[in-house]
Coordinates of C-alpha atoms in Angstrom, one line a residue:
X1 CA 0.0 0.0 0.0
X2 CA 1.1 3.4 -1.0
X3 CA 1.0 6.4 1.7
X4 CA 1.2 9.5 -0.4
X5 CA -0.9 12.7 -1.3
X6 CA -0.3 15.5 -4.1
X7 CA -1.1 18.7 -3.2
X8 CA -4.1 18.7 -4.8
X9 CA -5.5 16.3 -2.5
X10 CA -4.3 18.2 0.5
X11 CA -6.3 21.1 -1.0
X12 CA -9.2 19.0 -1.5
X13 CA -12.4 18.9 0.4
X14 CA -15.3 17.1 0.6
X15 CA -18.3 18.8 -0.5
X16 CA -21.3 18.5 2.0
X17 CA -24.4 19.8 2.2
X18 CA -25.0 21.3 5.0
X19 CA -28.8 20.7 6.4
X20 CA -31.2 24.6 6.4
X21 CA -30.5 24.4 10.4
X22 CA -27.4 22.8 12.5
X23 CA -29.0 19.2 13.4
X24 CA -27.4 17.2 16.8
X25 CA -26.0 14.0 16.6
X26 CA -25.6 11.6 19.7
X27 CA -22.2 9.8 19.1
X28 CA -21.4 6.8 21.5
X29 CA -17.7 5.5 21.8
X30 CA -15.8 4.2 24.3
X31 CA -12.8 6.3 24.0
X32 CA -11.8 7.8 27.1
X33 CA -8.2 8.1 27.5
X34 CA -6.3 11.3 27.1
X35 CA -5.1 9.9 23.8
X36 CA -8.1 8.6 22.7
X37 CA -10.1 12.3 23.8
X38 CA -7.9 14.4 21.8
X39 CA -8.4 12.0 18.5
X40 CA -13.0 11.9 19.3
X41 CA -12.1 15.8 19.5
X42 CA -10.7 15.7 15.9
X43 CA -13.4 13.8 14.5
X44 CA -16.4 16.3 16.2
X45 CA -14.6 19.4 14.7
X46 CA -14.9 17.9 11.5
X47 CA -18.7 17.1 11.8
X48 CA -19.4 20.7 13.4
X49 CA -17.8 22.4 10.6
X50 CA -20.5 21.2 8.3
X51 CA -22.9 22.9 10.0
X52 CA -24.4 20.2 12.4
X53 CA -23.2 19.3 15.6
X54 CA -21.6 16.6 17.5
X55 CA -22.8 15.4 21.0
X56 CA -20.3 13.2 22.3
X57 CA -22.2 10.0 24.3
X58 CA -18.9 9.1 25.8
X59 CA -18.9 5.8 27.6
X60 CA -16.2 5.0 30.2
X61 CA -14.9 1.9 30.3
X62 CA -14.0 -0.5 27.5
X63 CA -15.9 -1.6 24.7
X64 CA -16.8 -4.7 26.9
X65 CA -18.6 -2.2 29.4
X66 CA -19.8 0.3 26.4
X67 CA -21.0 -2.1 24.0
X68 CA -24.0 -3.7 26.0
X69 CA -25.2 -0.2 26.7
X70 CA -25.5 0.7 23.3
X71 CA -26.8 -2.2 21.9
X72 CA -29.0 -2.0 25.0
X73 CA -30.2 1.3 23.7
X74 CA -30.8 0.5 20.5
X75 CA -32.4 -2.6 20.6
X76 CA -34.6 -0.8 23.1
X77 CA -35.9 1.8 20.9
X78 CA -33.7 4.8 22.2
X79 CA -31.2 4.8 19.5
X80 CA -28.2 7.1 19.1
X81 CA -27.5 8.7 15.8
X82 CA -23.9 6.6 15.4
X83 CA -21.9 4.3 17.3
X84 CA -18.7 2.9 17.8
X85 CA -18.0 -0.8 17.1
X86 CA -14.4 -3.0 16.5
X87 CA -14.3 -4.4 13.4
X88 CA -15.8 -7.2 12.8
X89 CA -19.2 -9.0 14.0
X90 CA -19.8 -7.5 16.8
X91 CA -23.1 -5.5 15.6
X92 CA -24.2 -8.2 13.0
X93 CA -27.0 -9.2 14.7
X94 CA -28.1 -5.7 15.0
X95 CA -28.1 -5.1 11.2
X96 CA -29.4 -8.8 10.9
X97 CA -33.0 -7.2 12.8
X98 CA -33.0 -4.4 10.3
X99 CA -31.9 -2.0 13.0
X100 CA -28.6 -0.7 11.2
X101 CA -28.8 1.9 8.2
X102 CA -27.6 0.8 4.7
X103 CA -24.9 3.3 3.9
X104 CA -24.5 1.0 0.6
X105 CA -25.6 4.2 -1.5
X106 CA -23.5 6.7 0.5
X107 CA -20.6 4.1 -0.3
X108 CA -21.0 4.1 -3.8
X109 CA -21.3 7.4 -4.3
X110 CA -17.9 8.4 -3.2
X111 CA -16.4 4.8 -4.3
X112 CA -15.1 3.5 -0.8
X113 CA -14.5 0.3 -2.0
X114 CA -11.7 2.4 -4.3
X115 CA -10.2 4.2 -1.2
X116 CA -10.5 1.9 2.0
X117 CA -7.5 -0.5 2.2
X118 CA -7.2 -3.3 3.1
X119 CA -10.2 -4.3 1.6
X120 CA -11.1 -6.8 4.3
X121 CA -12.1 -3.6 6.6
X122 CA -15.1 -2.4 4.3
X123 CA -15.4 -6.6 3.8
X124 CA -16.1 -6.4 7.5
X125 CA -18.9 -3.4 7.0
X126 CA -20.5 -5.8 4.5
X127 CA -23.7 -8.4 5.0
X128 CA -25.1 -9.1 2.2
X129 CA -23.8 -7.0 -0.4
X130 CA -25.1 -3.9 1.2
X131 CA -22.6 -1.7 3.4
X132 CA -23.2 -0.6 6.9
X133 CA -20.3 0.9 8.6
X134 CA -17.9 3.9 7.8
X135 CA -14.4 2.2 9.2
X136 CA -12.5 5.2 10.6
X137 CA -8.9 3.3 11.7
X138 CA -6.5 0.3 11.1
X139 CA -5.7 -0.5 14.9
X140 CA -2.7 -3.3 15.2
X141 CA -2.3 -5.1 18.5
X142 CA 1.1 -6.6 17.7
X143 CA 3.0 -4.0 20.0
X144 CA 5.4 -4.1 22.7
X145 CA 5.9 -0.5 24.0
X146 CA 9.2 -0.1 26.2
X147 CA 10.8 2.3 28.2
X148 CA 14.1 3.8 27.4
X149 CA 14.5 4.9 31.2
X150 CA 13.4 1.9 33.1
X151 CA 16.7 -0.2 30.8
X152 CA 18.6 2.8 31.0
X153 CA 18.7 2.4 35.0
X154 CA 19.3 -1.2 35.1
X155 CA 22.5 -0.9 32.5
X156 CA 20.6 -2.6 30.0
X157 CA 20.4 -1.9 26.2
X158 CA 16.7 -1.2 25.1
X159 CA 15.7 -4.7 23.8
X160 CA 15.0 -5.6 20.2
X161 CA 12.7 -8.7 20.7
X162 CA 11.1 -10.8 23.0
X163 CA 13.6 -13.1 24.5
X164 CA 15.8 -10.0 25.5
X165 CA 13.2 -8.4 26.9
X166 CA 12.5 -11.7 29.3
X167 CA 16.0 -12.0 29.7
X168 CA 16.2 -8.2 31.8
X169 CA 13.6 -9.0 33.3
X170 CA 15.0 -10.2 36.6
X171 CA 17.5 -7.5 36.5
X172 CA 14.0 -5.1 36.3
X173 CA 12.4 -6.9 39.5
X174 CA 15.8 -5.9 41.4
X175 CA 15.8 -2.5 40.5
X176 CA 12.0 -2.3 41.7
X177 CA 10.9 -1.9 38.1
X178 CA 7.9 -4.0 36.8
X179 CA 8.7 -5.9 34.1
X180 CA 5.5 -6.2 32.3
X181 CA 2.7 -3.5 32.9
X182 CA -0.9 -5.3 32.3
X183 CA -4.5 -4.1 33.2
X184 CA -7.3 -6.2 34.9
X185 CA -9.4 -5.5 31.5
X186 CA -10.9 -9.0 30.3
X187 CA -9.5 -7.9 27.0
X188 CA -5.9 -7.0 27.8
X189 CA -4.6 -10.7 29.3
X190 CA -6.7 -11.8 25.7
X191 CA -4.5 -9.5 23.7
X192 CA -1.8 -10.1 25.5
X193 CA -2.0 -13.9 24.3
X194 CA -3.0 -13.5 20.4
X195 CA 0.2 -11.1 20.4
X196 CA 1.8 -14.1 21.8
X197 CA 0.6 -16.5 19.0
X198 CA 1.1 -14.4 16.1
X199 CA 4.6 -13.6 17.1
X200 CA 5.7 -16.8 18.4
X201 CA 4.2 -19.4 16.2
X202 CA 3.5 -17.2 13.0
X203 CA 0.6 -15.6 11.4
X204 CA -0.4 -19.3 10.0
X205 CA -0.9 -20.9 13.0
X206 CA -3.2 -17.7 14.4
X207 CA -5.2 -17.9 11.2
X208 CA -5.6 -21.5 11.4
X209 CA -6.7 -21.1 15.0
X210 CA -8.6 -18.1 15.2
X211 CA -10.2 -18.4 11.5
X212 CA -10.1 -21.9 10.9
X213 CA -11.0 -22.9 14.2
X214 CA -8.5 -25.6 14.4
X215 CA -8.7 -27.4 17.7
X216 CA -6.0 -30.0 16.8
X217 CA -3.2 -27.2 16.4
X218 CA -4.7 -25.6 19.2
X219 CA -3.7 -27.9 21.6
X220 CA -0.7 -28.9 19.9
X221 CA 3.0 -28.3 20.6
X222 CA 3.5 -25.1 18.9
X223 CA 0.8 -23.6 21.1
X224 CA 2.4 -25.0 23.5
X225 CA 5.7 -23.0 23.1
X226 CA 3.3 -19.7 23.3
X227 CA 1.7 -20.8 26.5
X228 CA 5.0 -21.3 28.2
X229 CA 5.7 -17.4 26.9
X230 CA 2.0 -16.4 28.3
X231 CA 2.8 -18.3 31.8
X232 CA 6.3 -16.1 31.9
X233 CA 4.6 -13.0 30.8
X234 CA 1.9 -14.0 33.7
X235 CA 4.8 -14.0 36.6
X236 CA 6.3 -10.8 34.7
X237 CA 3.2 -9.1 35.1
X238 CA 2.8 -10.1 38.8
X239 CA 3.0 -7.3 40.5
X240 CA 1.4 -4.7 38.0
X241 CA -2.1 -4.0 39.8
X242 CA -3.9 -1.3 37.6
X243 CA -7.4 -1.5 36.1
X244 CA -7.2 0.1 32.7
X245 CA -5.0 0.1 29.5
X246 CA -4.5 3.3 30.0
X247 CA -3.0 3.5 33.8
X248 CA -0.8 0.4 32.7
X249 CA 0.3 2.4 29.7
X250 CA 1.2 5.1 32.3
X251 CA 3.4 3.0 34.0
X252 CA 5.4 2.7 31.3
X253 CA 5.2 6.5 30.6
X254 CA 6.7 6.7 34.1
X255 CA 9.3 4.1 34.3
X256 CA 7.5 2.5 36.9
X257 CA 7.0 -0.3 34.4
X258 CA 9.6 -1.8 31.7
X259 CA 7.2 -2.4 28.9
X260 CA 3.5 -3.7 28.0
X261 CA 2.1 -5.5 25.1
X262 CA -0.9 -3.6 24.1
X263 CA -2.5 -1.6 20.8
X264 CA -1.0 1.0 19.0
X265 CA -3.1 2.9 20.3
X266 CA -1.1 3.5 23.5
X267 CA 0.7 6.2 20.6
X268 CA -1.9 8.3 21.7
X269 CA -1.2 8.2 25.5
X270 CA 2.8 8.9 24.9
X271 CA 1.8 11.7 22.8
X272 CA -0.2 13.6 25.3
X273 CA 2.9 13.1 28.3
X274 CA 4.9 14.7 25.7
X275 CA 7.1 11.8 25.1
X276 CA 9.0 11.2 21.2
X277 CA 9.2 7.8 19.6
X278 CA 12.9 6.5 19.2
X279 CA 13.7 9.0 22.2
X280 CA 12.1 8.5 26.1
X281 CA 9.9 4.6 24.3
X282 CA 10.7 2.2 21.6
X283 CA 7.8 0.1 20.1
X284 CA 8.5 -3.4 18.6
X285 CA 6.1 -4.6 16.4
X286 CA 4.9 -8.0 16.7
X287 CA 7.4 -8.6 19.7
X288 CA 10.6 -7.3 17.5
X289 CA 9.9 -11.5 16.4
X290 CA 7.2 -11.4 13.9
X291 CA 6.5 -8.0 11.8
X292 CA 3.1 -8.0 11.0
X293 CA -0.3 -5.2 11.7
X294 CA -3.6 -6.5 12.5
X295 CA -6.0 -4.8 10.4
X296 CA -8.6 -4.7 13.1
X297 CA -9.6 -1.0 14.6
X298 CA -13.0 1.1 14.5
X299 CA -15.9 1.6 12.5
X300 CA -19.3 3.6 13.4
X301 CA -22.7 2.1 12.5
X302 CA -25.7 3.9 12.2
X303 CA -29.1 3.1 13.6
X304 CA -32.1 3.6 11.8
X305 CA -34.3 6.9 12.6
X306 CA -37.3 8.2 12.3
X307 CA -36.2 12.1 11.7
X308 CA -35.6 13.0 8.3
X309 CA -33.4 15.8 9.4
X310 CA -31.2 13.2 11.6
X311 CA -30.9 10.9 8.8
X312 CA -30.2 13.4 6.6
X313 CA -27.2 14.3 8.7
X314 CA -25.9 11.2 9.6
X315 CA -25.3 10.9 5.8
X316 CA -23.3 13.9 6.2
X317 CA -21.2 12.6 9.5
X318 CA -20.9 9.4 7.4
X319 CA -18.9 11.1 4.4
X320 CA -17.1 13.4 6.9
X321 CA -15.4 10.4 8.7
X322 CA -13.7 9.3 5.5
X323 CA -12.8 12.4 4.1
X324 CA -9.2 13.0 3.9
X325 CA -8.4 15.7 5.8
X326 CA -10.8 14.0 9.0
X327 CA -8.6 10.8 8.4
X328 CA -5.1 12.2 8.7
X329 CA -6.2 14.7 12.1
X330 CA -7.9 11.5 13.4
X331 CA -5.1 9.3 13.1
X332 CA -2.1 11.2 14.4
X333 CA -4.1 11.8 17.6
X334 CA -5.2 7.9 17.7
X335 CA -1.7 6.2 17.0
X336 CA -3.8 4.1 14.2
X337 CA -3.1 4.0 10.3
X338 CA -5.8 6.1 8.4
X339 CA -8.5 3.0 6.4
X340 CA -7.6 5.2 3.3
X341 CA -4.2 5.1 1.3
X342 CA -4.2 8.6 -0.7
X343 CA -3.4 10.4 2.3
X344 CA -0.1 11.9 3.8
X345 CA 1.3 11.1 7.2
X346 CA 4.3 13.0 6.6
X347 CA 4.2 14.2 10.4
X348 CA 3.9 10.2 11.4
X349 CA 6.2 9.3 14.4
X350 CA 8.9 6.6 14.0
X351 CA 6.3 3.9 15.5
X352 CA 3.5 5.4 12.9
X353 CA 6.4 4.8 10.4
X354 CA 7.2 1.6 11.2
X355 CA 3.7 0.5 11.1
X356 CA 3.2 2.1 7.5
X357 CA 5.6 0.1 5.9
X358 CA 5.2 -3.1 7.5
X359 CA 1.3 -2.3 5.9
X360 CA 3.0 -1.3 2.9
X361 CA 4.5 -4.8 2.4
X362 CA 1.1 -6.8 3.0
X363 CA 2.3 -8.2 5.9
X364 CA -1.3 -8.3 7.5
X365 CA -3.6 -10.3 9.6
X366 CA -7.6 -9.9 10.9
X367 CA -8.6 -8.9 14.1
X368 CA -10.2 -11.4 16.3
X369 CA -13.2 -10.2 16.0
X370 CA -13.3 -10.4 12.1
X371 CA -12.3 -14.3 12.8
X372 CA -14.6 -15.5 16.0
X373 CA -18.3 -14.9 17.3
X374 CA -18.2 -12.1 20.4
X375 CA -19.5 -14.9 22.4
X376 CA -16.7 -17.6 21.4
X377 CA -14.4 -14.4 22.4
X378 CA -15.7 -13.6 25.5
X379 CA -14.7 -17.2 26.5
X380 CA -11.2 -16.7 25.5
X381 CA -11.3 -13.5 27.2
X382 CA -12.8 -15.3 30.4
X383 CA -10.2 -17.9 30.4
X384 CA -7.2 -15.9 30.0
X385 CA -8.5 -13.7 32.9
X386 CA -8.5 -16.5 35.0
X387 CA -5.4 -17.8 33.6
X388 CA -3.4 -14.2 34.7
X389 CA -5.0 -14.0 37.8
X390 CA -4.5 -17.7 38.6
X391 CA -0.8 -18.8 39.8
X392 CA -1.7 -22.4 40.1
X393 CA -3.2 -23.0 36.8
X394 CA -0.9 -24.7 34.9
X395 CA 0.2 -23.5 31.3
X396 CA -1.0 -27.0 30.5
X397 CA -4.4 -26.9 32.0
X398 CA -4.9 -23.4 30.4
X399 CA -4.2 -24.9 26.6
X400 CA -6.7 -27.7 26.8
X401 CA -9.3 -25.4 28.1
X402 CA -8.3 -23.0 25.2
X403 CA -8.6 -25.8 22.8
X404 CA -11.9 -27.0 23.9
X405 CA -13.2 -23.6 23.2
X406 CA -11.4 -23.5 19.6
X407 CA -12.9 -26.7 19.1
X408 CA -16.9 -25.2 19.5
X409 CA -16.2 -21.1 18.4
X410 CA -18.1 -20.0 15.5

């Protein structure tokens, strides 16, 4: 994927037009970090500047919390005008009931499927040959953020992969430095462990897993190898007792912690503290082992209404999401890669960078979500919880649970 824009483009805006009187919008996300505020910030001074105007229907929490509130909400006849979802199938049954608009003439109108890569994002928006989501982001979990201070004050050199990074860590615990910052999230200990598979035993096995649902390689040997990696990252982790991605991500910030294996979207939390890429944190993708970005992120549905006015303007808030200039402030603020690939990111950090060309050479994967049911992943999510927060279950026990869950996912 190219990464470029004339000046033209820069120039260019898309044309909207603008409702007789400034309509509100309810928008309902979960993003409610300091990194994740400033990008939602971006994305509302778009939509104002057409004229209508965006209430933000924050939701604090993760999208485990958030999403059962808004699905809630709209399966209960309160709808709000968009929402927030992962990529994926996390709102098919919603657009299965005929609650989700079709944005299928919206999307061939401005020719999406000519700007949105990969292509498996607006694949993802798709049921039926009819498009209901705008993705807005290409988030990557295959990130291991480190900090320069923490291996500066044990006399270490910043590691470049994952066994040098387990090596320091006893040299960490000494120096009262966590090794691994981690979050009591459901989803974090999850992440944690598909970070694990895809850099340890290779996009191929994760695919076959994940996608193919393959309960034989699932409890085999090579899955083996990553549990043995999850049960050290589990004692590395031991003594890291925050709630959120976020706080974890600020241990890092601080030195308190060493690293932590989480989104690129933690760029967004080193941003705010002021901190440069290359300079006070170093990012390794896919565990400095295994270069490779997810092509998960976000996307915003929208329910069906009643008001003509409202629907007229969600049309508008649909196009303004994907228009250039929306996509590049957006992004810098997230940490994520922009869904289109006319655009510049000149001003890109080195992690952006890194992440840009790794895209560039179609070294991709899906999300979970794209891959597995929500329910199927809340039970991998369950069992990694009580995997991280459970000393005396064995590695061992862990991988036949795992596989028995492989074994009946959809």
């Amino acid at each position: 994927m190219r990464y470029h824009l004339t000046t033209a483009a820069l120039a260019a805006t898309v044309a909207f037009a603008a409702p007789a009187a400034a309509t509100d919008l309810e928008v309902t996300h979960w993003w409610t970090s300091g990194g994740e505020a400033a990008a939602v910030a971006e994305l509302a001074k778009a939509f104002d500047a057409t004229g209508n105007k965006w209430i933000d229907g924050a939701i604090a929490g993760s999208g485990g919390t958030a999403r059962p509130i808004m699905i809630s909400r709209i399966t209960g006849g309160d709808p709000m005008a968009a929402t927030q979802f992962n990529h994926g199938r996390q709102a098919e049954e919603l657009v299965q009931s005929g609650l989700m608009r079709d944005l299928t003439d919206i999307a061939e109108k401005e020719g999406w499927k000519d700007i949105v890569r990969p292509s498996s994002l607006l694949d993802s928006c798709t049921l039926d040959g009819k498009i209901y989501c705008v993705p807005v982001n290409i988030h990557s979990q295959q990130w291991l953020w480190l900090s320069n201070a923490a291996f500066e004050k044990i006399g270490v050199p910043v590691p470049t992969n994952w066994d040098e990074y387990v090596a320091a860590a006893p040299a960490l615990e000494q120096a009262g430095i966590i090794p691994l910052a981690m979050g009591q999230q459901p989803w974090q200990t999850s992440l944690a462990f598909q970070v694990l598979v895809v850099a340890l035993a290779g996009s191929d096995v994760y695919n076959k897993v994940y996608g193919d649902k393959d309960a034989d390689l699932a409890a085999g040997p090579e899955m083996a190898k990553v549990f043995e990696a999850a049960d050290k990252a589990r004692s590395m982790a031991a003594k890291s007792n925050v709630q959120d991605w976020n706080q974890a991500t600020n241990l890092v910030i601080s030195g308190q912690a060493a690293g932590q294996i989480m989104g690129d979207w933690a760029q967004g939390e080193f941003a705010v503290a002021g901190q440069v890429a290359g300079e006070d944190y170093t990012c390794l993708p896919g565990l400095g082992v295994n270069e490779v970005i997810q092509t998960g992120g976000d996307a915003f549905y929208f329910p069906v209404l009643k008001d003509a006015e409202k629907s007229a303007a969600q049309a508008t808030l649909a196009s303004t999401m994907l228009a250039p200039e929306t996509q590049v402030a957006f992004n810098l603020k997230k940490g994520s890669l922009p869904v289109r690939g006319d655009v510049d990111l000149a001003a890109a950090n080195d992690c952006m960078k890194k992440g840009l060309d790794i895209l560039a050479k179609g070294n991709v994967i899906q999300s979970p979500d794209q891959l597995m049911s929500a329910d199927s992943l809340t039970q991998v999510n369950d069992l990694f919880v009580q995997f991280f927060n459970t000393p005396a279950m064995s590695a061992a026990d862990a991988q036949k649970t795992f596989a028995s869950i492989v074994a009946a996912a959809d």
